[in-house]
Amino acid sequence: TGKCFYTFRGHSAEIVCLSFNPQSTLLATGSMDTTAKLWDVEKGEEVATLNGHSAEIIALSFNTTGDRIITGSFDHTVAVWDVGTGREQNLLINMPTNNNATEKCSVPCLCVQLWDAVTGTHIATLAAHSKEVLDVCFDYAGQRIATASADGSARVYNAGTKQCIAKLEGHEDEISKVS
């Protein structure tokens, strides 16, 4: 019908990412205000605010059962949160910055780092792009990983073997999102 049921308000800056849980009962939003929020889709109410990052949240996603959510931030950390309590369960370090005093920017991330979200253990590095990786996602079964890059290509990896099984080319410019 195109009818708007709810307008969620509560962030103090732009919302830059969002995700539904697998049951489609919760919506998570990540914001430039350094927080993520969980919203009850049925009631139109805020359920929890996830505080802990020191910079903008630029990516988030629920796990396949919907009891955990992972957030990625410009503070170069990735956090795993318990959806029921809204508490941080684990903090993973993402890509380090280039601390060379002559350079003011971060090292571009040309690869994808895989981590065990429960233990915080590094599992693998997927490296194949020639320019910065801009987005990454798992399929719903957790068997494949897709990446999008500024090099104009996307890649699909087997999550078990960590091998690239498809290289998708054809865009003339960067691919900023993959799903």
JSON list of C-alpha atoms in Angstrom, two decimals:
[
{"chain": "A", "resi": 1, "resn": "THR", "atom": "CA", "xyz": [0.00, 0.00, 0.00]},
{"chain": "A", "resi": 2, "resn": "GLY", "atom": "CA", "xyz": [2.98, 2.33, 0.45]},
{"chain": "A", "resi": 3, "resn": "LYS", "atom": "CA", "xyz": [1.66, 3.43, 3.86]},
{"chain": "A", "resi": 4, "resn": "CYS", "atom": "CA", "xyz": [4.26, 4.58, 6.40]},
{"chain": "A", "resi": 5, "resn": "PHE", "atom": "CA", "xyz": [3.65, 2.82, 9.69]},
{"chain": "A", "resi": 6, "resn": "TYR", "atom": "CA", "xyz": [6.35, 4.42, 11.84]},
{"chain": "A", "resi": 7, "resn": "THR", "atom": "CA", "xyz": [9.05, 7.06, 11.72]},
{"chain": "A", "resi": 8, "resn": "PHE", "atom": "CA", "xyz": [11.91, 6.19, 14.03]},
{"chain": "A", "resi": 9, "resn": "ARG", "atom": "CA", "xyz": [13.56, 9.19, 15.70]},
{"chain": "A", "resi": 10, "resn": "GLY", "atom": "CA", "xyz": [16.39, 9.22, 18.20]},
{"chain": "A", "resi": 11, "resn": "HIS", "atom": "CA", "xyz": [19.76, 9.56, 16.48]},
{"chain": "A", "resi": 12, "resn": "SER", "atom": "CA", "xyz": [21.44, 12.97, 16.69]},
{"chain": "A", "resi": 13, "resn": "ALA", "atom": "CA", "xyz": [23.15, 12.64, 13.29]},
{"chain": "A", "resi": 14, "resn": "GLU", "atom": "CA", "xyz": [22.62, 10.92, 9.94]},
{"chain": "A", "resi": 15, "resn": "ILE", "atom": "CA", "xyz": [21.77, 7.23, 9.77]},
{"chain": "A", "resi": 16, "resn": "VAL", "atom": "CA", "xyz": [24.24, 5.61, 7.38]},
{"chain": "A", "resi": 17, "resn": "CYS", "atom": "CA", "xyz": [23.39, 1.90, 7.64]},
{"chain": "A", "resi": 18, "resn": "LEU", "atom": "CA", "xyz": [20.51, -0.32, 8.67]},
{"chain": "A", "resi": 19, "resn": "SER", "atom": "CA", "xyz": [19.57, -3.98, 8.84]},
{"chain": "A", "resi": 20, "resn": "PHE", "atom": "CA", "xyz": [16.55, -6.13, 9.72]},
{"chain": "A", "resi": 21, "resn": "ASN", "atom": "CA", "xyz": [16.99, -9.15, 11.98]},
{"chain": "A", "resi": 22, "resn": "PRO", "atom": "CA", "xyz": [16.18, -12.50, 10.28]},
{"chain": "A", "resi": 23, "resn": "GLN", "atom": "CA", "xyz": [12.70, -12.52, 11.83]},
{"chain": "A", "resi": 24, "resn": "SER", "atom": "CA", "xyz": [11.98, -8.97, 10.53]},
{"chain": "A", "resi": 25, "resn": "THR", "atom": "CA", "xyz": [10.85, -7.92, 14.03]},
{"chain": "A", "resi": 26, "resn": "LEU", "atom": "CA", "xyz": [13.80, -5.61, 14.78]},
{"chain": "A", "resi": 27, "resn": "LEU", "atom": "CA", "xyz": [15.48, -2.93, 12.74]},
{"chain": "A", "resi": 28, "resn": "ALA", "atom": "CA", "xyz": [19.02, -1.83, 13.59]},
{"chain": "A", "resi": 29, "resn": "THR", "atom": "CA", "xyz": [20.29, 1.60, 12.57]},
{"chain": "A", "resi": 30, "resn": "GLY", "atom": "CA", "xyz": [23.89, 2.84, 12.64]},
{"chain": "A", "resi": 31, "resn": "SER", "atom": "CA", "xyz": [24.63, 6.53, 12.79]},
{"chain": "A", "resi": 32, "resn": "MET", "atom": "CA", "xyz": [27.27, 9.21, 12.45]},
{"chain": "A", "resi": 33, "resn": "ASP", "atom": "CA", "xyz": [26.47, 9.95, 16.14]},
{"chain": "A", "resi": 34, "resn": "THR", "atom": "CA", "xyz": [28.62, 6.85, 17.08]},
{"chain": "A", "resi": 35, "resn": "THR", "atom": "CA", "xyz": [25.63, 4.79, 18.24]},
{"chain": "A", "resi": 36, "resn": "ALA", "atom": "CA", "xyz": [23.49, 2.00, 16.87]},
{"chain": "A", "resi": 37, "resn": "LYS", "atom": "CA", "xyz": [19.87, 1.63, 17.85]},
{"chain": "A", "resi": 38, "resn": "LEU", "atom": "CA", "xyz": [17.52, -1.33, 17.86]},
{"chain": "A", "resi": 39, "resn": "TRP", "atom": "CA", "xyz": [13.90, -0.65, 17.00]},
{"chain": "A", "resi": 40, "resn": "ASP", "atom": "CA", "xyz": [10.81, -2.83, 17.50]},
{"chain": "A", "resi": 41, "resn": "VAL", "atom": "CA", "xyz": [9.18, -2.85, 14.06]},
{"chain": "A", "resi": 42, "resn": "GLU", "atom": "CA", "xyz": [5.77, -4.00, 15.36]},
{"chain": "A", "resi": 43, "resn": "LYS", "atom": "CA", "xyz": [5.47, -1.35, 18.10]},
{"chain": "A", "resi": 44, "resn": "GLY", "atom": "CA", "xyz": [7.50, 1.43, 16.47]},
{"chain": "A", "resi": 45, "resn": "GLU", "atom": "CA", "xyz": [9.61, 1.85, 19.63]},
{"chain": "A", "resi": 46, "resn": "GLU", "atom": "CA", "xyz": [13.31, 2.03, 20.45]},
{"chain": "A", "resi": 47, "resn": "VAL", "atom": "CA", "xyz": [14.47, -1.16, 22.19]},
{"chain": "A", "resi": 48, "resn": "ALA", "atom": "CA", "xyz": [18.13, -0.36, 22.89]},
{"chain": "A", "resi": 49, "resn": "THR", "atom": "CA", "xyz": [20.99, 2.02, 22.17]},
{"chain": "A", "resi": 50, "resn": "LEU", "atom": "CA", "xyz": [24.37, 0.42, 21.57]},
{"chain": "A", "resi": 51, "resn": "ASN", "atom": "CA", "xyz": [27.08, 2.73, 22.93]},
{"chain": "A", "resi": 52, "resn": "GLY", "atom": "CA", "xyz": [30.79, 2.00, 22.78]},
{"chain": "A", "resi": 53, "resn": "HIS", "atom": "CA", "xyz": [32.29, 3.22, 19.53]},
{"chain": "A", "resi": 54, "resn": "SER", "atom": "CA", "xyz": [34.27, 6.47, 19.50]},
{"chain": "A", "resi": 55, "resn": "ALA", "atom": "CA", "xyz": [33.55, 7.30, 15.86]},
{"chain": "A", "resi": 56, "resn": "GLU", "atom": "CA", "xyz": [30.79, 6.91, 13.29]},
{"chain": "A", "resi": 57, "resn": "ILE", "atom": "CA", "xyz": [29.18, 3.49, 12.80]},
{"chain": "A", "resi": 58, "resn": "ILE", "atom": "CA", "xyz": [29.38, 2.72, 9.10]},
{"chain": "A", "resi": 59, "resn": "ALA", "atom": "CA", "xyz": [28.24, -0.93, 8.93]},
{"chain": "A", "resi": 60, "resn": "LEU", "atom": "CA", "xyz": [26.09, -3.33, 10.91]},
{"chain": "A", "resi": 61, "resn": "SER", "atom": "CA", "xyz": [24.48, -6.71, 10.49]},
{"chain": "A", "resi": 62, "resn": "PHE", "atom": "CA", "xyz": [22.61, -9.33, 12.51]},
{"chain": "A", "resi": 63, "resn": "ASN", "atom": "CA", "xyz": [23.87, -12.90, 12.74]},
{"chain": "A", "resi": 64, "resn": "THR", "atom": "CA", "xyz": [21.75, -15.68, 11.20]},
{"chain": "A", "resi": 65, "resn": "THR", "atom": "CA", "xyz": [19.78, -16.34, 14.41]},
{"chain": "A", "resi": 66, "resn": "GLY", "atom": "CA", "xyz": [19.23, -12.67, 15.27]},
{"chain": "A", "resi": 67, "resn": "ASP", "atom": "CA", "xyz": [20.61, -12.86, 18.82]},
{"chain": "A", "resi": 68, "resn": "ARG", "atom": "CA", "xyz": [23.81, -10.93, 18.00]},
{"chain": "A", "resi": 69, "resn": "ILE", "atom": "CA", "xyz": [24.56, -7.84, 15.97]},
{"chain": "A", "resi": 70, "resn": "ILE", "atom": "CA", "xyz": [27.95, -6.70, 14.73]},
{"chain": "A", "resi": 71, "resn": "THR", "atom": "CA", "xyz": [28.88, -3.05, 14.17]},
{"chain": "A", "resi": 72, "resn": "GLY", "atom": "CA", "xyz": [31.82, -1.55, 12.31]},
{"chain": "A", "resi": 73, "resn": "SER", "atom": "CA", "xyz": [33.10, 1.95, 12.98]},
{"chain": "A", "resi": 74, "resn": "PHE", "atom": "CA", "xyz": [35.51, 4.58, 11.67]},
{"chain": "A", "resi": 75, "resn": "ASP", "atom": "CA", "xyz": [37.30, 4.12, 15.02]},
{"chain": "A", "resi": 76, "resn": "HIS", "atom": "CA", "xyz": [38.80, 1.00, 13.36]},
{"chain": "A", "resi": 77, "resn": "THR", "atom": "CA", "xyz": [36.95, -1.43, 15.62]},
{"chain": "A", "resi": 78, "resn": "VAL", "atom": "CA", "xyz": [34.24, -3.99, 15.14]},
{"chain": "A", "resi": 79, "resn": "ALA", "atom": "CA", "xyz": [31.98, -4.81, 18.07]},
{"chain": "A", "resi": 80, "resn": "VAL", "atom": "CA", "xyz": [29.70, -7.79, 18.69]},
{"chain": "A", "resi": 81, "resn": "TRP", "atom": "CA", "xyz": [26.58, -7.03, 20.74]},
{"chain": "A", "resi": 82, "resn": "ASP", "atom": "CA", "xyz": [24.00, -9.16, 22.53]},
{"chain": "A", "resi": 83, "resn": "VAL", "atom": "CA", "xyz": [20.62, -8.18, 21.09]},
{"chain": "A", "resi": 84, "resn": "GLY", "atom": "CA", "xyz": [18.68, -9.16, 24.22]},
{"chain": "A", "resi": 85, "resn": "THR", "atom": "CA", "xyz": [20.70, -7.03, 26.64]},
{"chain": "A", "resi": 86, "resn": "GLY", "atom": "CA", "xyz": [22.20, -4.40, 24.31]},
{"chain": "A", "resi": 87, "resn": "ARG", "atom": "CA", "xyz": [25.62, -5.09, 25.86]},
{"chain": "A", "resi": 88, "resn": "GLU", "atom": "CA", "xyz": [28.90, -5.40, 24.02]},
{"chain": "A", "resi": 89, "resn": "GLN", "atom": "CA", "xyz": [30.08, -9.03, 23.94]},
{"chain": "A", "resi": 90, "resn": "ASN", "atom": "CA", "xyz": [33.38, -8.72, 22.08]},
{"chain": "A", "resi": 91, "resn": "LEU", "atom": "CA", "xyz": [35.51, -6.02, 20.52]},
{"chain": "A", "resi": 92, "resn": "LEU", "atom": "CA", "xyz": [37.52, -6.88, 17.43]},
{"chain": "A", "resi": 93, "resn": "ILE", "atom": "CA", "xyz": [40.24, -4.68, 16.01]},
{"chain": "A", "resi": 94, "resn": "ASN", "atom": "CA", "xyz": [39.76, -3.91, 12.34]},
{"chain": "A", "resi": 95, "resn": "MET", "atom": "CA", "xyz": [42.47, -2.56, 10.05]},
{"chain": "A", "resi": 96, "resn": "PRO", "atom": "CA", "xyz": [45.21, -0.51, 11.77]},
{"chain": "A", "resi": 97, "resn": "THR", "atom": "CA", "xyz": [45.77, 3.06, 10.71]},
{"chain": "A", "resi": 98, "resn": "ASN", "atom": "CA", "xyz": [48.99, 4.36, 9.22]},
{"chain": "A", "resi": 99, "resn": "ASN", "atom": "CA", "xyz": [50.57, 6.26, 12.11]},
{"chain": "A", "resi": 100, "resn": "ASN", "atom": "CA", "xyz": [53.39, 7.71, 10.00]},
{"chain": "A", "resi": 101, "resn": "ALA", "atom": "CA", "xyz": [53.57, 11.40, 10.94]},
{"chain": "A", "resi": 102, "resn": "THR", "atom": "CA", "xyz": [54.09, 12.41, 7.30]},
{"chain": "A", "resi": 103, "resn": "GLU", "atom": "CA", "xyz": [50.82, 10.85, 6.20]},
{"chain": "A", "resi": 104, "resn": "LYS", "atom": "CA", "xyz": [47.48, 12.08, 7.53]},
{"chain": "A", "resi": 105, "resn": "CYS", "atom": "CA", "xyz": [45.23, 9.33, 6.14]},
{"chain": "A", "resi": 106, "resn": "SER", "atom": "CA", "xyz": [44.51, 5.69, 6.89]},
{"chain": "A", "resi": 107, "resn": "VAL", "atom": "CA", "xyz": [45.93, 2.80, 4.90]},
{"chain": "A", "resi": 108, "resn": "PRO", "atom": "CA", "xyz": [43.29, 1.73, 2.33]},
{"chain": "A", "resi": 109, "resn": "CYS", "atom": "CA", "xyz": [41.86, -1.70, 3.07]},
{"chain": "A", "resi": 110, "resn": "LEU", "atom": "CA", "xyz": [42.51, -3.84, -0.03]},
{"chain": "A", "resi": 111, "resn": "CYS", "atom": "CA", "xyz": [41.47, -7.04, 1.72]},
{"chain": "A", "resi": 112, "resn": "VAL", "atom": "CA", "xyz": [38.85, -8.47, 4.04]},
{"chain": "A", "resi": 113, "resn": "GLN", "atom": "CA", "xyz": [39.74, -9.69, 7.52]},
{"chain": "A", "resi": 114, "resn": "LEU", "atom": "CA", "xyz": [37.65, -12.61, 8.84]},
{"chain": "A", "resi": 115, "resn": "TRP", "atom": "CA", "xyz": [37.26, -12.97, 12.61]},
{"chain": "A", "resi": 116, "resn": "ASP", "atom": "CA", "xyz": [35.58, -15.44, 14.90]},
{"chain": "A", "resi": 117, "resn": "ALA", "atom": "CA", "xyz": [32.97, -13.16, 16.48]},
{"chain": "A", "resi": 118, "resn": "VAL", "atom": "CA", "xyz": [32.73, -15.30, 19.64]},
{"chain": "A", "resi": 119, "resn": "THR", "atom": "CA", "xyz": [36.42, -15.68, 20.49]},
{"chain": "A", "resi": 120, "resn": "GLY", "atom": "CA", "xyz": [37.85, -12.62, 18.72]},
{"chain": "A", "resi": 121, "resn": "THR", "atom": "CA", "xyz": [40.35, -14.84, 16.88]},
{"chain": "A", "resi": 122, "resn": "HIS", "atom": "CA", "xyz": [41.55, -13.83, 13.40]},
{"chain": "A", "resi": 123, "resn": "ILE", "atom": "CA", "xyz": [40.57, -16.56, 10.91]},
{"chain": "A", "resi": 124, "resn": "ALA", "atom": "CA", "xyz": [41.73, -15.44, 7.46]},
{"chain": "A", "resi": 125, "resn": "THR", "atom": "CA", "xyz": [42.57, -12.58, 5.14]},
{"chain": "A", "resi": 126, "resn": "LEU", "atom": "CA", "xyz": [40.84, -12.44, 1.76]},
{"chain": "A", "resi": 127, "resn": "ALA", "atom": "CA", "xyz": [43.02, -10.42, -0.61]},
{"chain": "A", "resi": 128, "resn": "ALA", "atom": "CA", "xyz": [42.25, -10.01, -4.29]},
{"chain": "A", "resi": 129, "resn": "HIS", "atom": "CA", "xyz": [41.13, -6.45, -5.00]},
{"chain": "A", "resi": 130, "resn": "SER", "atom": "CA", "xyz": [43.45, -3.83, -6.46]},
{"chain": "A", "resi": 131, "resn": "LYS", "atom": "CA", "xyz": [41.68, -0.93, -4.72]},
{"chain": "A", "resi": 132, "resn": "GLU", "atom": "CA", "xyz": [39.85, -0.36, -1.43]},
{"chain": "A", "resi": 133, "resn": "VAL", "atom": "CA", "xyz": [37.15, -2.82, -0.33]},
{"chain": "A", "resi": 134, "resn": "LEU", "atom": "CA", "xyz": [33.99, -0.77, 0.29]},
{"chain": "A", "resi": 135, "resn": "ASP", "atom": "CA", "xyz": [31.48, -3.38, 1.43]},
{"chain": "A", "resi": 136, "resn": "VAL", "atom": "CA", "xyz": [31.23, -7.05, 2.39]},
{"chain": "A", "resi": 137, "resn": "CYS", "atom": "CA", "xyz": [28.42, -9.44, 3.31]},
{"chain": "A", "resi": 138, "resn": "PHE", "atom": "CA", "xyz": [27.69, -13.10, 4.00]},
{"chain": "A", "resi": 139, "resn": "ASP", "atom": "CA", "xyz": [24.88, -14.95, 2.29]},
{"chain": "A", "resi": 140, "resn": "TYR", "atom": "CA", "xyz": [22.00, -16.01, 4.57]},
{"chain": "A", "resi": 141, "resn": "ALA", "atom": "CA", "xyz": [23.39, -19.54, 4.96]},
{"chain": "A", "resi": 142, "resn": "GLY", "atom": "CA", "xyz": [26.84, -18.24, 5.95]},
{"chain": "A", "resi": 143, "resn": "GLN", "atom": "CA", "xyz": [28.47, -20.24, 3.14]},
{"chain": "A", "resi": 144, "resn": "ARG", "atom": "CA", "xyz": [29.55, -17.41, 0.84]},
{"chain": "A", "resi": 145, "resn": "ILE", "atom": "CA", "xyz": [31.13, -13.99, 1.30]},
{"chain": "A", "resi": 146, "resn": "ALA", "atom": "CA", "xyz": [30.69, -11.19, -1.23]},
{"chain": "A", "resi": 147, "resn": "THR", "atom": "CA", "xyz": [32.94, -8.13, -1.48]},
{"chain": "A", "resi": 148, "resn": "ALA", "atom": "CA", "xyz": [32.56, -4.84, -3.35]},
{"chain": "A", "resi": 149, "resn": "SER", "atom": "CA", "xyz": [35.52, -2.69, -4.30]},
{"chain": "A", "resi": 150, "resn": "ALA", "atom": "CA", "xyz": [36.60, 0.69, -5.61]},
{"chain": "A", "resi": 151, "resn": "ASP", "atom": "CA", "xyz": [38.33, -1.26, -8.40]},
{"chain": "A", "resi": 152, "resn": "GLY", "atom": "CA", "xyz": [34.89, -1.76, -10.03]},
{"chain": "A", "resi": 153, "resn": "SER", "atom": "CA", "xyz": [34.67, -5.47, -9.27]},
{"chain": "A", "resi": 154, "resn": "ALA", "atom": "CA", "xyz": [32.92, -7.72, -6.79]},
{"chain": "A", "resi": 155, "resn": "ARG", "atom": "CA", "xyz": [34.17, -11.08, -5.56]},
{"chain": "A", "resi": 156, "resn": "VAL", "atom": "CA", "xyz": [32.41, -14.10, -4.09]},
{"chain": "A", "resi": 157, "resn": "TYR", "atom": "CA", "xyz": [34.34, -16.37, -1.72]},
{"chain": "A", "resi": 158, "resn": "ASN", "atom": "CA", "xyz": [33.60, -19.80, -0.30]},
{"chain": "A", "resi": 159, "resn": "ALA", "atom": "CA", "xyz": [33.40, -19.14, 3.46]},
{"chain": "A", "resi": 160, "resn": "GLY", "atom": "CA", "xyz": [34.75, -22.59, 4.30]},
{"chain": "A", "resi": 161, "resn": "THR", "atom": "CA", "xyz": [37.75, -22.74, 1.98]},
{"chain": "A", "resi": 162, "resn": "LYS", "atom": "CA", "xyz": [38.31, -18.95, 1.82]},
{"chain": "A", "resi": 163, "resn": "GLN", "atom": "CA", "xyz": [38.83, -19.33, -1.96]},
{"chain": "A", "resi": 164, "resn": "CYS", "atom": "CA", "xyz": [37.49, -16.84, -4.52]},
{"chain": "A", "resi": 165, "resn": "ILE", "atom": "CA", "xyz": [34.81, -18.66, -6.53]},
{"chain": "A", "resi": 166, "resn": "ALA", "atom": "CA", "xyz": [33.62, -15.76, -8.69]},
{"chain": "A", "resi": 167, "resn": "LYS", "atom": "CA", "xyz": [35.04, -12.46, -9.92]},
{"chain": "A", "resi": 168, "resn": "LEU", "atom": "CA", "xyz": [32.27, -10.14, -11.08]},
{"chain": "A", "resi": 169, "resn": "GLU", "atom": "CA", "xyz": [33.38, -7.39, -13.46]},
{"chain": "A", "resi": 170, "resn": "GLY", "atom": "CA", "xyz": [31.62, -4.94, -15.72]},
{"chain": "A", "resi": 171, "resn": "HIS", "atom": "CA", "xyz": [31.11, -1.72, -13.76]},
{"chain": "A", "resi": 172, "resn": "GLU", "atom": "CA", "xyz": [33.09, 1.27, -14.96]},
{"chain": "A", "resi": 173, "resn": "ASP", "atom": "CA", "xyz": [33.48, 2.75, -11.49]},
{"chain": "A", "resi": 174, "resn": "GLU", "atom": "CA", "xyz": [33.49, 1.65, -7.86]},
{"chain": "A", "resi": 175, "resn": "ILE", "atom": "CA", "xyz": [30.95, -0.71, -6.37]},
{"chain": "A", "resi": 176, "resn": "SER", "atom": "CA", "xyz": [29.96, 0.73, -3.00]},
{"chain": "A", "resi": 177, "resn": "LYS", "atom": "CA", "xyz": [27.44, -1.85, -1.75]},
{"chain": "A", "resi": 178, "resn": "VAL", "atom": "CA", "xyz": [26.88, -5.59, -2.08]},
{"chain": "A", "resi": 179, "resn": "SER", "atom": "CA", "xyz": [24.04, -7.71, -0.71]}
]
